[in-house]
């Protein structure tokens, strides 16, 4: 059975990725900050490891622990959305939460890729998929607010493009994915779609990805998103 490695799997989209891949019989390596506080994740029967993606030492240690394993798919899913709405508007945005957001949403996906590239290279058709957001689309931006989150997702889109240029020639297909507006803790109860719909769509993108998709940005429904 193929193996998928997922970050930020304690709840929300990460947890639904784990559930769906497990239901399909995949070997799932799921990571989260605190496994002891993630009973829904441990109940899936996935192989669970502690990982704060912003902790470089922890990332290196997990890289050593998983050396030699094959990853068919790696999903950079962990993300944060500090300073939503009016809190994130022009005039008085605090620097520390912005830096934390960039550390988690932009830098960590690159460091995760560096850490596990050898695991991906062992697979026949490896896919490195990163959960970005349409809110990071510069072409789509037209309203004020949420610049902290928006700038982080615009930043991770460039990270993904950079990874596609580095890793495409090594046979790894790098995708940027918009999950839709989804009913999770982050998306809130009024979001438009369920985690089940979103993950079903993103898993389809991953399953159908070919080298021609390397470095592309797609929504969960298969539509290409403008950068
Ligand atoms: N929901 C939406 O509408 C929507 C739309 C566009 C994009 N996205 C993106 O989709 C991804 C998942 O979002 P979600 O809706 O599932 O959000 P969520 O319900 O808030 O869950 C976020 C997940 O990320 C984990 N996480 C945060 N910081 C982490 C870190 N430093 N190390 C490891 N894990 C960390 C959280 O772990 P803890 O439990 O430890 O906090 C949690 O498992 C994010 O990248 C988000 O930006 C979501």
mmCIF file of C-alpha atoms and ligand atoms in Angstrom:
data_model
loop_
_atom_site.group_PDB
_atom_site.id
_atom_site.type_symbol
_atom_site.label_atom_id
_atom_site.label_comp_id
_atom_site.label_asym_id
_atom_site.label_seq_id
_atom_site.Cartn_x
_atom_site.Cartn_y
_atom_site.Cartn_z
ATOM 1 C CA UNK A 1 0.000 0.000 0.000
ATOM 2 C CA UNK A 2 1.209 3.560 -0.677
ATOM 3 C CA UNK A 3 2.268 5.818 2.178
ATOM 4 C CA UNK A 4 1.190 9.398 2.871
ATOM 5 C CA UNK A 5 2.853 11.768 5.353
ATOM 6 C CA UNK A 6 0.653 14.597 6.708
ATOM 7 C CA UNK A 7 1.398 17.606 8.959
ATOM 8 C CA UNK A 8 -1.127 19.291 11.276
ATOM 9 C CA UNK A 9 -3.327 16.197 11.507
ATOM 10 C CA UNK A 10 -4.884 16.735 14.954
ATOM 11 C CA UNK A 11 -8.123 18.252 13.602
ATOM 12 C CA UNK A 12 -9.761 19.969 10.630
ATOM 13 C CA UNK A 13 -8.513 19.206 7.138
ATOM 14 C CA UNK A 14 -5.454 17.287 8.315
ATOM 15 C CA UNK A 15 -7.593 14.866 10.316
ATOM 16 C CA UNK A 16 -9.966 14.356 7.368
ATOM 17 C CA UNK A 17 -6.979 13.604 5.078
ATOM 18 C CA UNK A 18 -5.948 10.915 7.583
ATOM 19 C CA UNK A 19 -9.453 9.435 7.774
ATOM 20 C CA UNK A 20 -9.931 9.237 4.011
ATOM 21 C CA UNK A 21 -6.495 7.788 3.232
ATOM 22 C CA UNK A 22 -6.933 5.248 6.052
ATOM 23 C CA UNK A 23 -10.383 4.290 4.687
ATOM 24 C CA UNK A 24 -8.686 3.627 1.337
ATOM 25 C CA UNK A 25 -6.155 1.353 3.019
ATOM 26 C CA UNK A 26 -3.107 3.642 2.756
ATOM 27 C CA UNK A 27 -0.303 3.610 5.302
ATOM 28 C CA UNK A 28 -0.646 7.004 6.986
ATOM 29 C CA UNK A 29 2.121 8.776 8.887
ATOM 30 C CA UNK A 30 0.274 11.567 10.677
ATOM 31 C CA UNK A 31 1.998 14.299 12.643
ATOM 32 C CA UNK A 32 0.624 16.810 15.115
ATOM 33 C CA UNK A 33 1.968 19.055 17.845
ATOM 34 C CA UNK A 34 0.611 17.030 20.784
ATOM 35 C CA UNK A 35 -0.603 13.469 20.087
ATOM 36 C CA UNK A 36 -1.825 13.109 23.696
ATOM 37 C CA UNK A 37 -4.338 15.912 22.996
ATOM 38 C CA UNK A 38 -5.489 14.434 19.671
ATOM 39 C CA UNK A 39 -7.744 11.456 20.540
ATOM 40 C CA UNK A 40 -9.630 11.674 17.218
ATOM 41 C CA UNK A 41 -6.342 11.250 15.372
ATOM 42 C CA UNK A 42 -5.057 8.336 17.440
ATOM 43 C CA UNK A 43 -8.473 6.642 16.997
ATOM 44 C CA UNK A 44 -7.849 6.446 13.234
ATOM 45 C CA UNK A 45 -5.087 3.880 13.754
ATOM 46 C CA UNK A 46 -2.588 5.993 11.806
ATOM 47 C CA UNK A 47 1.093 5.992 12.784
ATOM 48 C CA UNK A 48 1.270 9.213 14.796
ATOM 49 C CA UNK A 49 4.367 11.293 15.541
ATOM 50 C CA UNK A 50 4.698 14.563 17.457
ATOM 51 C CA UNK A 51 5.812 17.428 15.235
ATOM 52 C CA UNK A 52 5.610 21.184 15.601
ATOM 53 C CA UNK A 53 6.490 22.183 12.039
ATOM 54 C CA UNK A 54 8.029 25.445 13.285
ATOM 55 C CA UNK A 55 10.502 23.536 15.474
ATOM 56 C CA UNK A 56 13.569 22.856 13.342
ATOM 57 C CA UNK A 57 15.241 20.521 15.841
ATOM 58 C CA UNK A 58 12.085 18.401 16.123
ATOM 59 C CA UNK A 59 11.807 18.297 12.337
ATOM 60 C CA UNK A 60 15.407 17.088 11.954
ATOM 61 C CA UNK A 61 14.881 14.441 14.650
ATOM 62 C CA UNK A 62 11.754 13.126 12.896
ATOM 63 C CA UNK A 63 13.641 13.152 9.595
ATOM 64 C CA UNK A 64 16.279 10.884 11.148
ATOM 65 C CA UNK A 65 13.627 8.635 12.728
ATOM 66 C CA UNK A 66 11.840 8.131 9.395
ATOM 67 C CA UNK A 67 14.977 7.840 7.216
ATOM 68 C CA UNK A 68 14.680 5.095 4.630
ATOM 69 C CA UNK A 69 10.865 5.082 4.564
ATOM 70 C CA UNK A 70 9.097 5.713 1.251
ATOM 71 C CA UNK A 71 6.572 8.576 1.022
ATOM 72 C CA UNK A 72 4.335 8.425 -2.061
ATOM 73 C CA UNK A 73 2.589 11.622 -0.984
ATOM 74 C CA UNK A 74 3.627 14.349 1.466
ATOM 75 C CA UNK A 75 0.980 16.886 2.501
ATOM 76 C CA UNK A 76 2.032 20.196 4.054
ATOM 77 C CA UNK A 77 -1.271 20.974 5.757
ATOM 78 C CA UNK A 78 -0.415 22.622 9.118
ATOM 79 C CA UNK A 79 -1.273 26.308 9.126
ATOM 80 C CA UNK A 80 -2.460 29.189 11.277
ATOM 81 C CA UNK A 81 -4.613 32.270 10.680
ATOM 82 C CA UNK A 82 -3.806 34.885 13.343
ATOM 83 C CA UNK A 83 -5.344 38.361 13.399
ATOM 84 C CA UNK A 84 -8.514 37.634 11.430
ATOM 85 C CA UNK A 85 -10.723 40.435 10.153
ATOM 86 C CA UNK A 86 -10.500 43.902 11.734
ATOM 87 C CA UNK A 87 -7.601 42.842 14.006
ATOM 88 C CA UNK A 88 -5.519 42.354 10.873
ATOM 89 C CA UNK A 89 -6.265 45.720 9.288
ATOM 90 C CA UNK A 90 -4.001 48.604 8.382
ATOM 91 C CA UNK A 91 -2.881 50.776 11.276
ATOM 92 C CA UNK A 92 -1.856 48.620 14.189
ATOM 93 C CA UNK A 93 -0.794 45.130 13.225
ATOM 94 C CA UNK A 94 1.532 43.560 15.810
ATOM 95 C CA UNK A 95 4.741 42.117 14.421
ATOM 96 C CA UNK A 96 5.151 38.966 16.539
ATOM 97 C CA UNK A 97 2.019 37.106 15.378
ATOM 98 C CA UNK A 98 2.868 38.057 11.789
ATOM 99 C CA UNK A 99 6.346 36.545 12.146
ATOM 100 C CA UNK A 100 4.877 33.407 13.734
ATOM 101 C CA UNK A 101 2.455 33.110 10.819
ATOM 102 C CA UNK A 102 5.279 33.380 8.287
ATOM 103 C CA UNK A 103 7.363 30.855 10.239
ATOM 104 C CA UNK A 104 4.512 28.307 10.259
ATOM 105 C CA UNK A 105 2.852 28.887 6.895
ATOM 106 C CA UNK A 106 5.821 29.828 4.685
ATOM 107 C CA UNK A 107 9.136 28.620 6.108
ATOM 108 C CA UNK A 108 7.967 25.305 7.549
ATOM 109 C CA UNK A 109 6.647 23.809 4.262
ATOM 110 C CA UNK A 110 10.060 24.424 2.680
ATOM 111 C CA UNK A 111 11.895 22.898 5.668
ATOM 112 C CA UNK A 112 9.534 19.889 5.670
ATOM 113 C CA UNK A 113 10.339 19.371 1.974
ATOM 114 C CA UNK A 114 14.098 19.574 2.642
ATOM 115 C CA UNK A 115 13.771 17.114 5.509
ATOM 116 C CA UNK A 116 11.807 14.451 3.648
ATOM 117 C CA UNK A 117 12.932 14.816 0.022
ATOM 118 C CA UNK A 118 14.847 11.517 0.181
ATOM 119 C CA UNK A 119 11.684 9.730 1.376
ATOM 120 C CA UNK A 120 9.763 11.136 -1.595
ATOM 121 C CA UNK A 121 12.493 10.222 -4.060
ATOM 122 C CA UNK A 122 12.069 6.559 -3.123
ATOM 123 C CA UNK A 123 8.495 6.566 -4.521
ATOM 124 C CA UNK A 124 7.572 5.854 -8.140
ATOM 125 C CA UNK A 125 5.428 8.999 -8.717
ATOM 126 C CA UNK A 126 5.861 11.171 -5.630
ATOM 127 C CA UNK A 127 3.622 14.165 -4.957
ATOM 128 C CA UNK A 128 4.436 17.001 -2.558
ATOM 129 C CA UNK A 129 1.120 18.786 -1.996
ATOM 130 C CA UNK A 130 0.807 21.945 0.078
ATOM 131 C CA UNK A 131 -2.472 23.361 1.389
ATOM 132 C CA UNK A 132 -2.324 27.025 0.465
ATOM 133 C CA UNK A 133 -5.336 29.328 0.012
ATOM 134 C CA UNK A 134 -6.988 31.473 -2.617
ATOM 135 C CA UNK A 135 -6.465 34.241 -0.044
ATOM 136 C CA UNK A 136 -2.820 34.107 -1.107
ATOM 137 C CA UNK A 137 -3.703 34.828 -4.721
ATOM 138 C CA UNK A 138 -2.406 38.283 -5.624
ATOM 139 C CA UNK A 139 -4.563 38.250 -8.778
ATOM 140 C CA UNK A 140 -7.681 37.594 -6.668
ATOM 141 C CA UNK A 141 -7.015 40.174 -3.906
ATOM 142 C CA UNK A 142 -9.482 43.067 -3.937
ATOM 143 C CA UNK A 143 -10.683 43.659 -0.359
ATOM 144 C CA UNK A 144 -8.793 44.945 2.713
ATOM 145 C CA UNK A 145 -7.895 42.955 5.824
ATOM 146 C CA UNK A 146 -6.248 39.650 6.747
ATOM 147 C CA UNK A 147 -2.918 40.789 5.339
ATOM 148 C CA UNK A 148 -1.038 38.619 7.826
ATOM 149 C CA UNK A 149 -2.633 35.411 6.551
ATOM 150 C CA UNK A 150 -2.822 36.591 2.936
ATOM 151 C CA UNK A 151 0.876 37.451 2.833
ATOM 152 C CA UNK A 152 1.754 34.052 4.317
ATOM 153 C CA UNK A 153 -0.221 32.178 1.679
ATOM 154 C CA UNK A 154 1.196 34.351 -1.111
ATOM 155 C CA UNK A 155 4.616 33.533 0.351
ATOM 156 C CA UNK A 156 4.003 29.802 0.467
ATOM 157 C CA UNK A 157 2.873 29.904 -3.149
ATOM 158 C CA UNK A 158 6.335 31.157 -4.094
ATOM 159 C CA UNK A 159 7.834 28.459 -1.863
ATOM 160 C CA UNK A 160 5.860 25.845 -3.795
ATOM 161 C CA UNK A 161 6.922 27.328 -7.130
ATOM 162 C CA UNK A 162 10.521 27.276 -5.909
ATOM 163 C CA UNK A 163 10.185 23.665 -4.780
ATOM 164 C CA UNK A 164 8.703 22.730 -8.151
ATOM 165 C CA UNK A 165 11.769 24.162 -9.892
ATOM 166 C CA UNK A 166 14.152 22.400 -7.476
ATOM 167 C CA UNK A 167 12.350 19.083 -7.221
ATOM 168 C CA UNK A 168 10.528 18.679 -10.551
ATOM 169 C CA UNK A 169 13.761 17.518 -12.235
ATOM 170 C CA UNK A 170 14.119 14.988 -9.393
ATOM 171 C CA UNK A 171 10.716 13.482 -10.305
ATOM 172 C CA UNK A 172 8.654 15.077 -7.534
ATOM 173 C CA UNK A 173 5.374 16.763 -8.526
ATOM 174 C CA UNK A 174 4.797 19.869 -6.363
ATOM 175 C CA UNK A 175 1.229 21.200 -6.056
ATOM 176 C CA UNK A 176 -0.328 24.213 -4.393
ATOM 177 C CA UNK A 177 -3.934 23.528 -3.366
ATOM 178 C CA UNK A 178 -6.836 25.770 -2.327
ATOM 179 C CA UNK A 179 -9.157 23.650 -0.163
ATOM 180 C CA UNK A 180 -12.223 25.873 -0.592
ATOM 181 C CA UNK A 181 -13.826 27.678 2.339
ATOM 182 C CA UNK A 182 -14.250 24.753 4.694
ATOM 183 C CA UNK A 183 -16.127 24.122 7.958
ATOM 184 C CA UNK A 184 -13.209 23.671 10.371
ATOM 185 C CA UNK A 185 -12.057 25.606 13.432
ATOM 186 C CA UNK A 186 -10.263 27.928 11.007
ATOM 187 C CA UNK A 187 -13.023 28.211 8.403
ATOM 188 C CA UNK A 188 -15.836 28.533 10.977
ATOM 189 C CA UNK A 189 -19.360 27.113 10.940
ATOM 190 C CA UNK A 190 -20.609 29.313 8.089
ATOM 191 C CA UNK A 191 -18.028 28.084 5.598
ATOM 192 C CA UNK A 192 -19.361 26.768 2.301
ATOM 193 C CA UNK A 193 -18.208 23.161 2.210
ATOM 194 C CA UNK A 194 -17.510 20.248 4.533
ATOM 195 C CA UNK A 195 -14.052 18.794 5.190
ATOM 196 C CA UNK A 196 -15.267 15.607 3.457
ATOM 197 C CA UNK A 197 -15.973 17.482 0.191
ATOM 198 C CA UNK A 198 -12.738 19.444 0.360
ATOM 199 C CA UNK A 199 -10.518 16.449 1.058
ATOM 200 C CA UNK A 200 -12.245 14.275 -1.527
ATOM 201 C CA UNK A 201 -11.425 16.962 -4.100
ATOM 202 C CA UNK A 202 -7.823 17.499 -2.991
ATOM 203 C CA UNK A 203 -7.176 13.743 -2.893
ATOM 204 C CA UNK A 204 -8.460 13.567 -6.479
ATOM 205 C CA UNK A 205 -6.017 16.331 -7.477
ATOM 206 C CA UNK A 206 -3.153 14.425 -5.865
ATOM 207 C CA UNK A 207 -4.168 11.085 -7.383
ATOM 208 C CA UNK A 208 -4.417 12.550 -10.891
ATOM 209 C CA UNK A 209 -1.309 14.756 -10.703
ATOM 210 C CA UNK A 210 1.155 14.358 -13.569
ATOM 211 C CA UNK A 211 4.505 16.072 -14.240
ATOM 212 C CA UNK A 212 2.560 18.679 -16.280
ATOM 213 C CA UNK A 213 0.941 19.822 -12.991
ATOM 214 C CA UNK A 214 4.289 20.456 -11.264
ATOM 215 C CA UNK A 215 4.284 24.005 -9.887
ATOM 216 C CA UNK A 216 0.541 24.582 -10.477
ATOM 217 C CA UNK A 217 -2.099 26.051 -8.138
ATOM 218 C CA UNK A 218 -5.473 24.264 -8.105
ATOM 219 C CA UNK A 219 -8.670 24.543 -6.083
ATOM 220 C CA UNK A 220 -10.178 21.390 -4.552
ATOM 221 C CA UNK A 221 -12.683 21.244 -7.440
ATOM 222 C CA UNK A 222 -9.928 21.055 -10.060
ATOM 223 C CA UNK A 223 -10.126 24.709 -11.203
ATOM 224 C CA UNK A 224 -6.767 26.389 -11.730
ATOM 225 C CA UNK A 225 -6.292 29.376 -9.370
ATOM 226 C CA UNK A 226 -4.478 32.469 -10.681
ATOM 227 C CA UNK A 227 -1.327 33.282 -8.711
HETATM 228 N N1 LIG B 1 -10.678 25.990 6.565
HETATM 229 C C1 LIG B 1 -10.578 26.787 5.504
HETATM 230 O O1 LIG B 1 -11.582 27.368 5.026
HETATM 231 C C2 LIG B 1 -9.257 26.966 4.809
HETATM 232 C C3 LIG B 1 -9.243 27.729 3.632
HETATM 233 C C4 LIG B 1 -8.044 27.904 2.953
HETATM 234 C C5 LIG B 1 -6.891 27.301 3.437
HETATM 235 N N2 LIG B 1 -6.924 26.570 4.591
HETATM 236 C C6 LIG B 1 -5.657 25.955 5.035
HETATM 237 O O2 LIG B 1 -5.868 24.574 5.303
HETATM 238 C C7 LIG B 1 -4.924 24.114 6.284
HETATM 239 C C8 LIG B 1 -5.671 23.395 7.396
HETATM 240 O O3 LIG B 1 -6.597 24.324 7.958
HETATM 241 P P1 LIG B 1 -7.857 23.880 8.840
HETATM 242 O O4 LIG B 1 -9.020 24.572 8.291
HETATM 243 O O5 LIG B 1 -7.878 22.421 9.049
HETATM 244 O O6 LIG B 1 -7.454 24.642 10.202
HETATM 245 P P2 LIG B 1 -7.631 24.241 11.724
HETATM 246 O O7 LIG B 1 -8.905 23.542 11.911
HETATM 247 O O8 LIG B 1 -7.344 25.488 12.487
HETATM 248 O O9 LIG B 1 -6.420 23.194 11.956
HETATM 249 C C9 LIG B 1 -5.106 23.631 11.800
HETATM 250 C C10 LIG B 1 -4.180 22.467 12.040
HETATM 251 O O10 LIG B 1 -2.821 22.922 11.889
HETATM 252 C C11 LIG B 1 -2.106 22.526 13.042
HETATM 253 N N3 LIG B 1 -0.975 23.401 13.305
HETATM 254 C C12 LIG B 1 -0.949 24.743 13.459
HETATM 255 N N4 LIG B 1 0.296 25.167 13.707
HETATM 256 C C13 LIG B 1 1.077 24.061 13.722
HETATM 257 C C14 LIG B 1 2.455 23.836 13.930
HETATM 258 N N5 LIG B 1 3.317 24.843 14.214
HETATM 259 N N6 LIG B 1 2.936 22.565 13.854
HETATM 260 C C15 LIG B 1 2.093 21.542 13.577
HETATM 261 N N7 LIG B 1 0.774 21.685 13.407
HETATM 262 C C16 LIG B 1 0.280 22.936 13.480
HETATM 263 C C17 LIG B 1 -3.121 22.538 14.161
HETATM 264 O O11 LIG B 1 -2.614 21.788 15.244
HETATM 265 P P3 LIG B 1 -3.038 22.048 16.797
HETATM 266 O O12 LIG B 1 -4.271 21.198 17.029
HETATM 267 O O13 LIG B 1 -1.848 21.588 17.547
HETATM 268 O O14 LIG B 1 -3.317 23.514 16.949
HETATM 269 C C18 LIG B 1 -4.299 21.893 13.450
HETATM 270 O O15 LIG B 1 -4.143 20.498 13.368
HETATM 271 C C19 LIG B 1 -4.171 25.358 6.751
HETATM 272 O O16 LIG B 1 -2.932 25.441 6.074
HETATM 273 C C20 LIG B 1 -5.090 26.506 6.326
HETATM 274 O O17 LIG B 1 -4.402 27.712 6.133
HETATM 275 C C21 LIG B 1 -8.073 26.386 5.281
#
